[in-house]
Each structure stands twice: as structure tokens, then as C-alpha cells.
CSV table of C-alpha atoms and ligand atoms in Angstrom, one decimal:
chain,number,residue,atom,x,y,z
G,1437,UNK,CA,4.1,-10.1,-0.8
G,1438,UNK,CA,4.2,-13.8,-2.3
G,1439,UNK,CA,5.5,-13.0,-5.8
G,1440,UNK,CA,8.5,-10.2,-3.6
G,1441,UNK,CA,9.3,-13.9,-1.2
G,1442,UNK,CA,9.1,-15.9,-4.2
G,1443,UNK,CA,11.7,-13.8,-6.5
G,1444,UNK,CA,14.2,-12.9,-4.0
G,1445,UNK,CA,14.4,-17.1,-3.1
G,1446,UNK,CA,14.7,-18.0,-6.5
G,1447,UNK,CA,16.9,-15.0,-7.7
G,1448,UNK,CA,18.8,-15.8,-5.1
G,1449,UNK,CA,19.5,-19.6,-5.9
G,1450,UNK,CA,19.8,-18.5,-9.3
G,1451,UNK,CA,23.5,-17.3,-8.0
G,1452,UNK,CA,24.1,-19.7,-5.7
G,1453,UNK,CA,23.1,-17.9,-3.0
G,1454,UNK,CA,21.4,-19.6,0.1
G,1455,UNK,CA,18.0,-17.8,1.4
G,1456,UNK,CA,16.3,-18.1,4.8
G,1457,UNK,CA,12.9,-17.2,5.0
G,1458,UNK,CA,12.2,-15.6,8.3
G,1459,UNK,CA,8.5,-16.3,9.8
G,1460,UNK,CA,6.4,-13.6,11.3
G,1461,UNK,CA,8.0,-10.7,11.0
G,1462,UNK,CA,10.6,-9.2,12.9
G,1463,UNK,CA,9.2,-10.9,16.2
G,1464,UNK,CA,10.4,-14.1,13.9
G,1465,UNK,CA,13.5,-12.8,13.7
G,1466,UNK,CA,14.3,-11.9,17.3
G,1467,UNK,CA,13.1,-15.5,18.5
G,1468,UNK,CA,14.9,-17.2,15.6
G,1469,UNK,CA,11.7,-18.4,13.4
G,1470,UNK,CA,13.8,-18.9,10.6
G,1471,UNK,CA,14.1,-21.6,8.2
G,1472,UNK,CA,16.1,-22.7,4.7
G,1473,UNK,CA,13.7,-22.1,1.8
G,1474,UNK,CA,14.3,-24.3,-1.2
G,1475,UNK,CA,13.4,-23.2,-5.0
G,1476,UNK,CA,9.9,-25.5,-4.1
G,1477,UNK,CA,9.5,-23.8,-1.2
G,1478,UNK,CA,7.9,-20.6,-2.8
G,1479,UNK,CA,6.3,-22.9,-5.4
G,1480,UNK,CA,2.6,-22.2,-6.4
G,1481,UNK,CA,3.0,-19.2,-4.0
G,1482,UNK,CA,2.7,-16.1,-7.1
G,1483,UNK,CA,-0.8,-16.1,-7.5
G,1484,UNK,CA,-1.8,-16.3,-3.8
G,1485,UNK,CA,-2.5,-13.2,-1.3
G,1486,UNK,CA,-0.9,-12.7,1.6
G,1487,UNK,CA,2.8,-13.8,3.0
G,1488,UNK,CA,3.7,-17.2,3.5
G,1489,UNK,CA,6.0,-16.0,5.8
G,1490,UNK,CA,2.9,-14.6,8.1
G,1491,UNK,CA,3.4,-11.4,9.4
G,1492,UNK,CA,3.4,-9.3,12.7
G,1493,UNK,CA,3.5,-6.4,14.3
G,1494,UNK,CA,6.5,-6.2,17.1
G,1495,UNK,CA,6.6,-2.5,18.6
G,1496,UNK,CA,9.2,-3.3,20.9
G,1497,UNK,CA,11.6,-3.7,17.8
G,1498,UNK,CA,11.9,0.1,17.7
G,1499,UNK,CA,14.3,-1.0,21.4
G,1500,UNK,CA,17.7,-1.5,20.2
G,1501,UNK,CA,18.5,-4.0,22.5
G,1502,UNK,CA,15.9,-6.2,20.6
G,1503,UNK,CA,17.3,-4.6,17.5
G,1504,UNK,CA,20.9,-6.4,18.7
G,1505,UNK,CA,19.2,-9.8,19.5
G,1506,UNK,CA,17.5,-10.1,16.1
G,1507,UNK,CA,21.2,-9.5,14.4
G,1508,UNK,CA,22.5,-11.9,16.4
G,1509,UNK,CA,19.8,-14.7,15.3
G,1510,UNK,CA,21.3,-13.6,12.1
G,1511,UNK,CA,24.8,-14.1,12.6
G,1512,UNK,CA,23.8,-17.3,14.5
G,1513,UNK,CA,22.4,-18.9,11.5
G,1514,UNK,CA,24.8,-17.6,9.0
G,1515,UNK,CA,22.8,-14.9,7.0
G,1516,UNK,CA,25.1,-12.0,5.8
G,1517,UNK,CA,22.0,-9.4,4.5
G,1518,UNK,CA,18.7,-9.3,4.8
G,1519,UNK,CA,15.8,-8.6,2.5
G,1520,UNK,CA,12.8,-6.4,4.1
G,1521,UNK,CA,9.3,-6.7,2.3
G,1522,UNK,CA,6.5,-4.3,4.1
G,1523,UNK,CA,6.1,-1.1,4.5
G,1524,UNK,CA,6.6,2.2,6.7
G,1525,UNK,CA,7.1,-0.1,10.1
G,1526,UNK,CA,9.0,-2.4,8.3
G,1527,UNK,CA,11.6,0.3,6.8
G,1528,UNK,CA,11.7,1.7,10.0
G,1529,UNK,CA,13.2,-1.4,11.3
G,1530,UNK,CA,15.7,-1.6,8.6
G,1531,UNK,CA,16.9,1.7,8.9
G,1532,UNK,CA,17.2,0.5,12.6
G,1533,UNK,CA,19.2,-2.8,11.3
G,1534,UNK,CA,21.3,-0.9,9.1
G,1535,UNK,CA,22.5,1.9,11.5
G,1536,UNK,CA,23.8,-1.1,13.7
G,1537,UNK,CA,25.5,-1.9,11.1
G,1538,UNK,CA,24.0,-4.9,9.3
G,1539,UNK,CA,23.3,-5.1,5.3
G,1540,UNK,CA,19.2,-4.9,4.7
G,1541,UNK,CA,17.7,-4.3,1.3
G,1542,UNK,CA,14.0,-2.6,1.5
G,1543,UNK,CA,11.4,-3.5,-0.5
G,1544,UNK,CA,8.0,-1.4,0.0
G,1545,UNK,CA,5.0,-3.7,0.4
G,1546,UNK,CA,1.9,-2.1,1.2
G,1547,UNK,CA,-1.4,-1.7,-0.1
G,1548,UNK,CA,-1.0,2.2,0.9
G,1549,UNK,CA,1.6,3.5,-1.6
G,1550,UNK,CA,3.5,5.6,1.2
G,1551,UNK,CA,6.9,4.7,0.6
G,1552,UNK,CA,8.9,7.4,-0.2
G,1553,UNK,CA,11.4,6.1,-2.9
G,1554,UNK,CA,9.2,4.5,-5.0
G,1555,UNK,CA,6.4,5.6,-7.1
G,1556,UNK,CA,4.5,2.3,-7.2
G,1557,UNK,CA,4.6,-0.1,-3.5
G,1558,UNK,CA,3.7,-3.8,-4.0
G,1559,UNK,CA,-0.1,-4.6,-3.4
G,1560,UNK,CA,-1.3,-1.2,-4.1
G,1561,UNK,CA,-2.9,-2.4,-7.7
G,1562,UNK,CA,-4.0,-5.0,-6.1
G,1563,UNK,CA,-6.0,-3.3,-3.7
G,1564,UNK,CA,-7.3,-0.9,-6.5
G,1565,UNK,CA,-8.6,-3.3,-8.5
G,1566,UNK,CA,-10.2,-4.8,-5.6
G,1567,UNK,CA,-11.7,-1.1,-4.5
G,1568,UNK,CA,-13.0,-0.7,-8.0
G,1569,UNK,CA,-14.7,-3.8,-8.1
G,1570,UNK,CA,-16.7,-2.7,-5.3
G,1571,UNK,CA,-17.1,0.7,-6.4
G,1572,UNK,CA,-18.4,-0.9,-9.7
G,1573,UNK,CA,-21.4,-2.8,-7.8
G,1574,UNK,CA,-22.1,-0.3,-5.9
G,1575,UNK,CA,-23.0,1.9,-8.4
G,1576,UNK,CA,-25.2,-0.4,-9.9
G,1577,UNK,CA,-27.6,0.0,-6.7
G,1578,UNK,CA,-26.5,3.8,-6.5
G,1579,UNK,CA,-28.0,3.8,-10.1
G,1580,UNK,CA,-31.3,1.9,-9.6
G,1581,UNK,CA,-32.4,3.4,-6.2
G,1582,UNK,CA,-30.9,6.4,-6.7
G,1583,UNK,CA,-28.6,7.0,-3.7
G,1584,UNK,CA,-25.6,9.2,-3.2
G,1585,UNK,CA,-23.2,6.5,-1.9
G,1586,UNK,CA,-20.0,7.1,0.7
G,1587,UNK,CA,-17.5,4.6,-0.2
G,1588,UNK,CA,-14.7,4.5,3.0
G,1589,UNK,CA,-11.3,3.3,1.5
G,1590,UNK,CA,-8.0,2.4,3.4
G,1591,UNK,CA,-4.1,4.1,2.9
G,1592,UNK,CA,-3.7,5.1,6.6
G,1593,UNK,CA,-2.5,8.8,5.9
G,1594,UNK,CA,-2.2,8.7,2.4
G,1595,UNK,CA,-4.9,9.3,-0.3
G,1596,UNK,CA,-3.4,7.4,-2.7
G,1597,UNK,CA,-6.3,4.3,-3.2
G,1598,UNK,CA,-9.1,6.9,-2.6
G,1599,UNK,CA,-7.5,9.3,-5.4
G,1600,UNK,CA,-6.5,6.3,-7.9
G,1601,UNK,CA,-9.6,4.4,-7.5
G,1602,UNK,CA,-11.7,7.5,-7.2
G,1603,UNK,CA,-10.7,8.6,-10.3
G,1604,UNK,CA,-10.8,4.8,-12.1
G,1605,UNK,CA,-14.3,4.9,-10.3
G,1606,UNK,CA,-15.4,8.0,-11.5
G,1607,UNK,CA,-16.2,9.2,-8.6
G,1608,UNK,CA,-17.9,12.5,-8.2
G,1609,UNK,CA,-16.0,13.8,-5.3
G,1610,UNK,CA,-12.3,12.0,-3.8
G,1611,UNK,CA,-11.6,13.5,-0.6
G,1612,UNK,CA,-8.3,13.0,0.7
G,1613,UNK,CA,-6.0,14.0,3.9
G,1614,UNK,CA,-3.7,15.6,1.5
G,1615,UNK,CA,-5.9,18.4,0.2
G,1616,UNK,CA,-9.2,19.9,2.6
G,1617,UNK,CA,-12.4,19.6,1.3
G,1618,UNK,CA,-15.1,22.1,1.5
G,1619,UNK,CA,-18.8,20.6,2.6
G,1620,UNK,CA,-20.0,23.6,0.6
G,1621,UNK,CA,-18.6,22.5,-2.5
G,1622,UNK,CA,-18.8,19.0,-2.5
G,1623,UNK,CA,-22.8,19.5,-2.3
G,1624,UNK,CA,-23.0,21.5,-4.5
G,1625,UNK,CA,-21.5,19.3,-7.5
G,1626,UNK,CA,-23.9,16.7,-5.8
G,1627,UNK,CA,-26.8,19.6,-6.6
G,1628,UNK,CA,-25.5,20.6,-9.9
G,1629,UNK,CA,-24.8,17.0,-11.1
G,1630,UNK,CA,-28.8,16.0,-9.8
G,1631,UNK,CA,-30.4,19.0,-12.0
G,1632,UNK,CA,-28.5,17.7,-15.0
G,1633,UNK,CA,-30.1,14.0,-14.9
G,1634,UNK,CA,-27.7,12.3,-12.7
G,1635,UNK,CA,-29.1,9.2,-11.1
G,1636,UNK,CA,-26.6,8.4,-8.6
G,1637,UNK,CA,-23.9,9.6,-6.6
G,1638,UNK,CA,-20.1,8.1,-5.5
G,1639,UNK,CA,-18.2,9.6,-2.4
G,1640,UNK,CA,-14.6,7.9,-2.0
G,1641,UNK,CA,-13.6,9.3,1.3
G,1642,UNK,CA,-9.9,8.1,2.4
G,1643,UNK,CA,-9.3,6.8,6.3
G,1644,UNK,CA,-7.2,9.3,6.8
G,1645,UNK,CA,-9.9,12.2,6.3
G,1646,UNK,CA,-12.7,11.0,8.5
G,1647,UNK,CA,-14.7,8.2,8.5
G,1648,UNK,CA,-17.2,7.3,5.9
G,1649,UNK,CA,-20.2,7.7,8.5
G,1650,UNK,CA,-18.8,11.2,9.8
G,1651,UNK,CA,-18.6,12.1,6.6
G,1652,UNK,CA,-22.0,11.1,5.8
G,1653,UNK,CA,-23.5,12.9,8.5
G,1654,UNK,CA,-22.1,16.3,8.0
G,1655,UNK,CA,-22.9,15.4,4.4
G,1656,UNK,CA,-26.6,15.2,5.6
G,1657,UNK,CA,-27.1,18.3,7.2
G,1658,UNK,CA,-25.9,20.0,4.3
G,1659,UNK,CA,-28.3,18.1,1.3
G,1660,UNK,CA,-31.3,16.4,1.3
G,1661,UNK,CA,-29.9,13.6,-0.8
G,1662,UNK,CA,-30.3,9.7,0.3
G,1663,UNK,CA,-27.0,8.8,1.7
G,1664,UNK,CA,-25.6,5.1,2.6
G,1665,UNK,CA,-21.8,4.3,3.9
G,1666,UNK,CA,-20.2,1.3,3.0
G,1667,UNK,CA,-16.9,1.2,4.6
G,1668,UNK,CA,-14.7,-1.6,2.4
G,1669,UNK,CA,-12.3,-2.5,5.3
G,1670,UNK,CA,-9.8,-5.4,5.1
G,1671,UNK,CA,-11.1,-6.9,1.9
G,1672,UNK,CA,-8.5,-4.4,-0.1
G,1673,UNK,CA,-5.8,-6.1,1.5
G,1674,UNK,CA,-6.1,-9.8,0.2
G,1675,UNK,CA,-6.7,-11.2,-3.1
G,1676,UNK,CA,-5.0,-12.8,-5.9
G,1677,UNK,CA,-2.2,-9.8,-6.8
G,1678,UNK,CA,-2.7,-8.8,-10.0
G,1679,UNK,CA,-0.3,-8.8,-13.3
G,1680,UNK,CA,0.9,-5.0,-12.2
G,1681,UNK,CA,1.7,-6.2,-8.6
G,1682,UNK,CA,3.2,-9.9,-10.0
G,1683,UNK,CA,5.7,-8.0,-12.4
G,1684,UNK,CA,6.4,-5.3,-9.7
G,1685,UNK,CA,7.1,-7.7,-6.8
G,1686,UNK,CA,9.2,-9.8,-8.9
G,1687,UNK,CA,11.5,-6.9,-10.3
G,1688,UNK,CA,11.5,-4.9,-6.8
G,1689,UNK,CA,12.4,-8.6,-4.8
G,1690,UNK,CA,15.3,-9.8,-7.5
G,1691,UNK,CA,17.0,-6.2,-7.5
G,1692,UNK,CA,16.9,-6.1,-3.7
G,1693,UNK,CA,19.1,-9.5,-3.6
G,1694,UNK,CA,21.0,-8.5,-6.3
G,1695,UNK,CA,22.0,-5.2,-4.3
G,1696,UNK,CA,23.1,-7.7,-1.2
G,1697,UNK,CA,25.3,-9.4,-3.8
G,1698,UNK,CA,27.2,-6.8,-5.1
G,1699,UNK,CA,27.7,-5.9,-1.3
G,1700,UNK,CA,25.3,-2.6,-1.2
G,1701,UNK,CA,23.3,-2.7,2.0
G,1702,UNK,CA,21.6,0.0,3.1
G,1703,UNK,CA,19.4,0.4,0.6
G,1704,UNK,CA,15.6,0.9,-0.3
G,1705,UNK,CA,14.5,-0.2,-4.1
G,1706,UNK,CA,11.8,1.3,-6.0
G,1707,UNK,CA,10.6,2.0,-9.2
G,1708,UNK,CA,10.3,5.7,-11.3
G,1709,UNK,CA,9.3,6.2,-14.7
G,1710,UNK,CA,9.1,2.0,-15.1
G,1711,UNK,CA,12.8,2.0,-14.2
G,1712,UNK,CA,14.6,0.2,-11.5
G,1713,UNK,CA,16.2,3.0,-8.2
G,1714,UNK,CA,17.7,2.3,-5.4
G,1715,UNK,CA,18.4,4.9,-2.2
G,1716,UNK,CA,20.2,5.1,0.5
G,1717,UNK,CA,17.6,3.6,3.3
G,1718,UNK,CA,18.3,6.2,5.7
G,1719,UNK,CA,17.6,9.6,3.2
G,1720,UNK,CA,14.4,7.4,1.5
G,1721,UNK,CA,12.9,7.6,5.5
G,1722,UNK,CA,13.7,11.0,5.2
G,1723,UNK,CA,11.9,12.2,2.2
G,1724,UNK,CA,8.1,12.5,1.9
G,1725,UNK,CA,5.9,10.2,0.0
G,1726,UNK,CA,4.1,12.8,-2.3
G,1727,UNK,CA,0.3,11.9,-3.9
G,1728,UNK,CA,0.0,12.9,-7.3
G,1729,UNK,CA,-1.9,16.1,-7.3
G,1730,UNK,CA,-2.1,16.7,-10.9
G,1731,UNK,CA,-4.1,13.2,-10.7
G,1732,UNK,CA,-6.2,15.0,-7.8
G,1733,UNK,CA,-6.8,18.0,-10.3
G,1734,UNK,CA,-7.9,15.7,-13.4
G,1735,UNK,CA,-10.7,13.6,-11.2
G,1736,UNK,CA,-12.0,16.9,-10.5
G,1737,UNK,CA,-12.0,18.0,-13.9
G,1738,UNK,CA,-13.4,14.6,-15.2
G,1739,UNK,CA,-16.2,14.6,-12.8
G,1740,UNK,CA,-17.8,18.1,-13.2
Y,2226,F6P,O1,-1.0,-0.1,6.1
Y,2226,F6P,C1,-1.9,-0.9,5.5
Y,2226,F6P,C2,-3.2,-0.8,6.2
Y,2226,F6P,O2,-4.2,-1.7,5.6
Y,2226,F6P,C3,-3.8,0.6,6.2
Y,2226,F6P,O3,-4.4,1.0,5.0
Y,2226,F6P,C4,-4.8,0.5,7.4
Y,2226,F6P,O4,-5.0,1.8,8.0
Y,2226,F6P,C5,-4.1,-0.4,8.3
Y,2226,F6P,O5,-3.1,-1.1,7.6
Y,2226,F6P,C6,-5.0,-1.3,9.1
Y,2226,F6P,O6,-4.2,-2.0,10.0
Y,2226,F6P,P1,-4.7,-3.2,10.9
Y,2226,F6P,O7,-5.0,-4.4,10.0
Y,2226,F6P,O8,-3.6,-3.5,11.8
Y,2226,F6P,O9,-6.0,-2.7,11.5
């Protein structure tokens, strides 16, 4: 989020544009938490997780009274578009903003990669690299004790850091609420890969399947294999972002403000085939994010 804040301020000075940093989410907005950022202001901010603009969850903004009162803090303090960094919450209340009529841009930030729109969201590498990292330790105990492990990986309803980092992992089974698993066959790859030598065993199970222990347990009545859960939790959402994320954030967060200057609000930036898109907000909510099954197909060729 800190190299999308940092790019849309300073792309935005870059063309004379004032920006207004709005703190804690939309429930900054709707009491008027907002504040003139400066180029310093989003100094020594790119290499740091999180938002400095803090974040928060407001479900009452889905109200369009409240929707009303948060464009009037805007009007009140001069702002003619707004930027939106987050994810599916977020774009909902964009959409919102911009059927009421006022210019947003959407930007997708979230570790989960769910944004329709865009093949790549801001902080999903991040969170990948984090997930491997762990995955990468915990093989080394998988290894030496000799333990099928059941790794439990965030993404909400999307498979998308259970498949990537599955696969980056090499993980011997990815199961994800995009495709249904069979107990069956998952033990026996665990059976066949044991006869052949193998020493250890990695499970990345995505939230959005079951849980890592549910998973373990039904994986237990069905093998006589040494199991252990470890469920990663909110460690994949902080951390220094990475190069992929830094370069991302700062393309996705300049476009978005250069959109508002040429006058085109209403719209949700993203990146396909390394190239800059923009859609219409509305039809981007409307379309499906779609996991990349032919990824799915090649983990489970690669980890026969
Ligand atoms: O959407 C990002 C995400 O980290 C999901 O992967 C996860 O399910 C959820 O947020 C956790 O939300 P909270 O921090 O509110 O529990």
C-alpha cells in the first residue's frame, strides 16, 4: 500500500496537482480525517509494510446516506477525484462513490489477488514470498523428522497464494476452493510419493477450503502418516513489499491519478500481460476474478 500512497502523492505534484491523504479508510472520510500530504510526506514510506494512512473496516458505508456525507467531506475540502487503494470492500465503495456521481480511480490492494480487472493486486508477491519463506523452513523439519506438514494459507475465497506458493513451494498437493479435492487421491500421492523415498510431505491448504486442522483430521483417518498444522495467519500480510509489489504499486498508483487528470473517473486500473488497463469500475465488479488453472494443472504435474 505505501509505495500505491507514495506514487499517486508524488505523481500527483509532479503535475501540479494537490493530494489529500485521507486517514483510516472510508470511516476517515465520512468524519473528515483528511489532511494535505506534501512530496516529504510519503518520504521513506516505499520500503515499509502497511498504510500510513491506517486502515478500517466501515460496513455502514455500503448506506448511501453515509455514502453522501463522505462526498460531501470531499467537496468541503476541495478534492475533485479520489484515488481508492484496497481491495474487494474498497471497490465496492467506489463503485458506490461513482454511481453518486463522484470521480474515483481503483487501485486493487490486497494480499488475495481477487480483483477482477487485473492479473496481479498490490501485496500479493509480497505475501508469497513471505508464504514461501515459511514453507521453506518448514520443510527443513518436514525433512528431518519426517512429517507430512499442513501448511494453512490466507486469500479469503480465492486460491491464488495457496496455488502460487504451492507451486513455488513445491508442494505435493495445493488444495483450493476453486477446484474439489478428493481425500482419496490426495493420500494416495502421499503413499506413492513415501514408497519412492520421499522423506517429507507439504500440504498448502487455502482458507477458503477448510481449515488446516480440518483438513488434517480427515487427512488422518485416511493415512497413517505423522501430520502437523501450522496455520501462517496474519504474518502474510506485512513485511517490507518486495521489488514486484514496489514497481507494481508505483505504476498501478501514478496511472490512477493520471486517469483523474485527464477527467476519467469511474475507473479500476490493472495490469495484463505487463501492460497498463483500465475498466469501467462498475463492469470490473461485475466480472469474475479467475485463478489460473493451467497453473493448478502444472503443480500437479510437477509434483507427481
Ligand atoms: O483480504 C485479505 C485478508 O488477509 C484475507 O486473506 C483474510 O481472509 C482476511 O483478510 C482476514 O481479515 P481480518 O484481518 O479482518 O481477520
Amino acid at each position: 500500500m505505501n509505495p500505491a500512497i507514495r506514487a499517486v502523492v508524488r505523481k500527483a505534484i509532479f503535475h501540479n496537482v494537490e493530494v489529500y491523504g485521507i486517514y483510516g479508510g472510508y470511516a476517515g472520510l465520512v468524519s473528515g480525517n483528511i489532511k494535505k500530504l506534501e512530496l516529504g510526506s510519503v518520504g521513506d514510506i516505499i520500503h515499509r509494510g502497511g498504510t500510513m494512512l491506517q486502515s478500517a473496516r466501515l460496513p455502514e458505508f455500503a448506506n448511501p446516506e453515509v455514502q453522501q456525507k463522505g462526498i460531501e467531506q470531499l467537496r468541503a475540502h476541495g478534492i475533485e477525484g479520489l484515488v481508492v487503494i484496497g481491495g474487494d470492500g474498497s471497490y465496492r465503495g467506489a463503485r458506490a462513490l461513482t454511481q453518486q456521481g463522484y470521480p474515483c480511480v481503483g487501485v486493487p490492494g490486497t494480499i488475495d489477488n481477487d480483483i477482477p480487472g487485473t492479473e496481479l493486486t498490490i501485496g500479493f508477491d509480497t505475501a508469497l514470498n513471505t508464504v514461501i519463506n515459511a514453507i521453506d523452513r518448514i520443510r527443513d523439519t518436514a525433512t528431518s523428522h519426517e512429517r507430512t506438514f499442513v501448511i494453512e494459507v490466507m486469500g479469503r475465497n480465492a486460491g491464488d497464494i495457496a496455488l502460487w506458493a504451492g507451486l513455488a513451494g513445491g508442494a505435493e498437493t495445493i488444495l483450493i476452493p476453486e477446484e474439489n479435492y478428493d481425500m482419496k487421491e490426495v493420500a494416495e500421492r502421499l503413499r506413492s510419493g513415501h514408497d519412492r523415498g520421499k522423506k517429507h510431505s507439504i500440504i498448502v491448504v487455502a482458507e477458503g477450503v477448510c481449515s488446516g486442522y480440518e483438513f488434517a483430521r480427515q487427512l488422518q483417518e485416511n493415512t497413517e502418516f505423522e501430520t502437523r498444522v501450522s496455520v501462517l495467519g496474519h504474518i502474510q500480510r506485512g513485511g517490507s513489499p518486495t521489488v514486484a509489489d514496489r514497481v507494481l504499486a508505483s505504476r498501478l498508483g501514478a496511472r490512477a491519478v493520471e486517469l483523474l487528470i485527464e477527467g476519467k473517473g469511474g475507473r479500476a486500473v490493472g495490469i495484463e500481460n505487463n501492460k497498463l488497463v483500465d475498466y469501467d469500475i462498475i463492469e470490473a465488479l461485475e466480472k469474475k476474478h479467475t485463478l489460473d488453472l493451467d497453473l493448478f494443472k502444472l503443480s500437479k504435474e510437477l509434483s507427481i
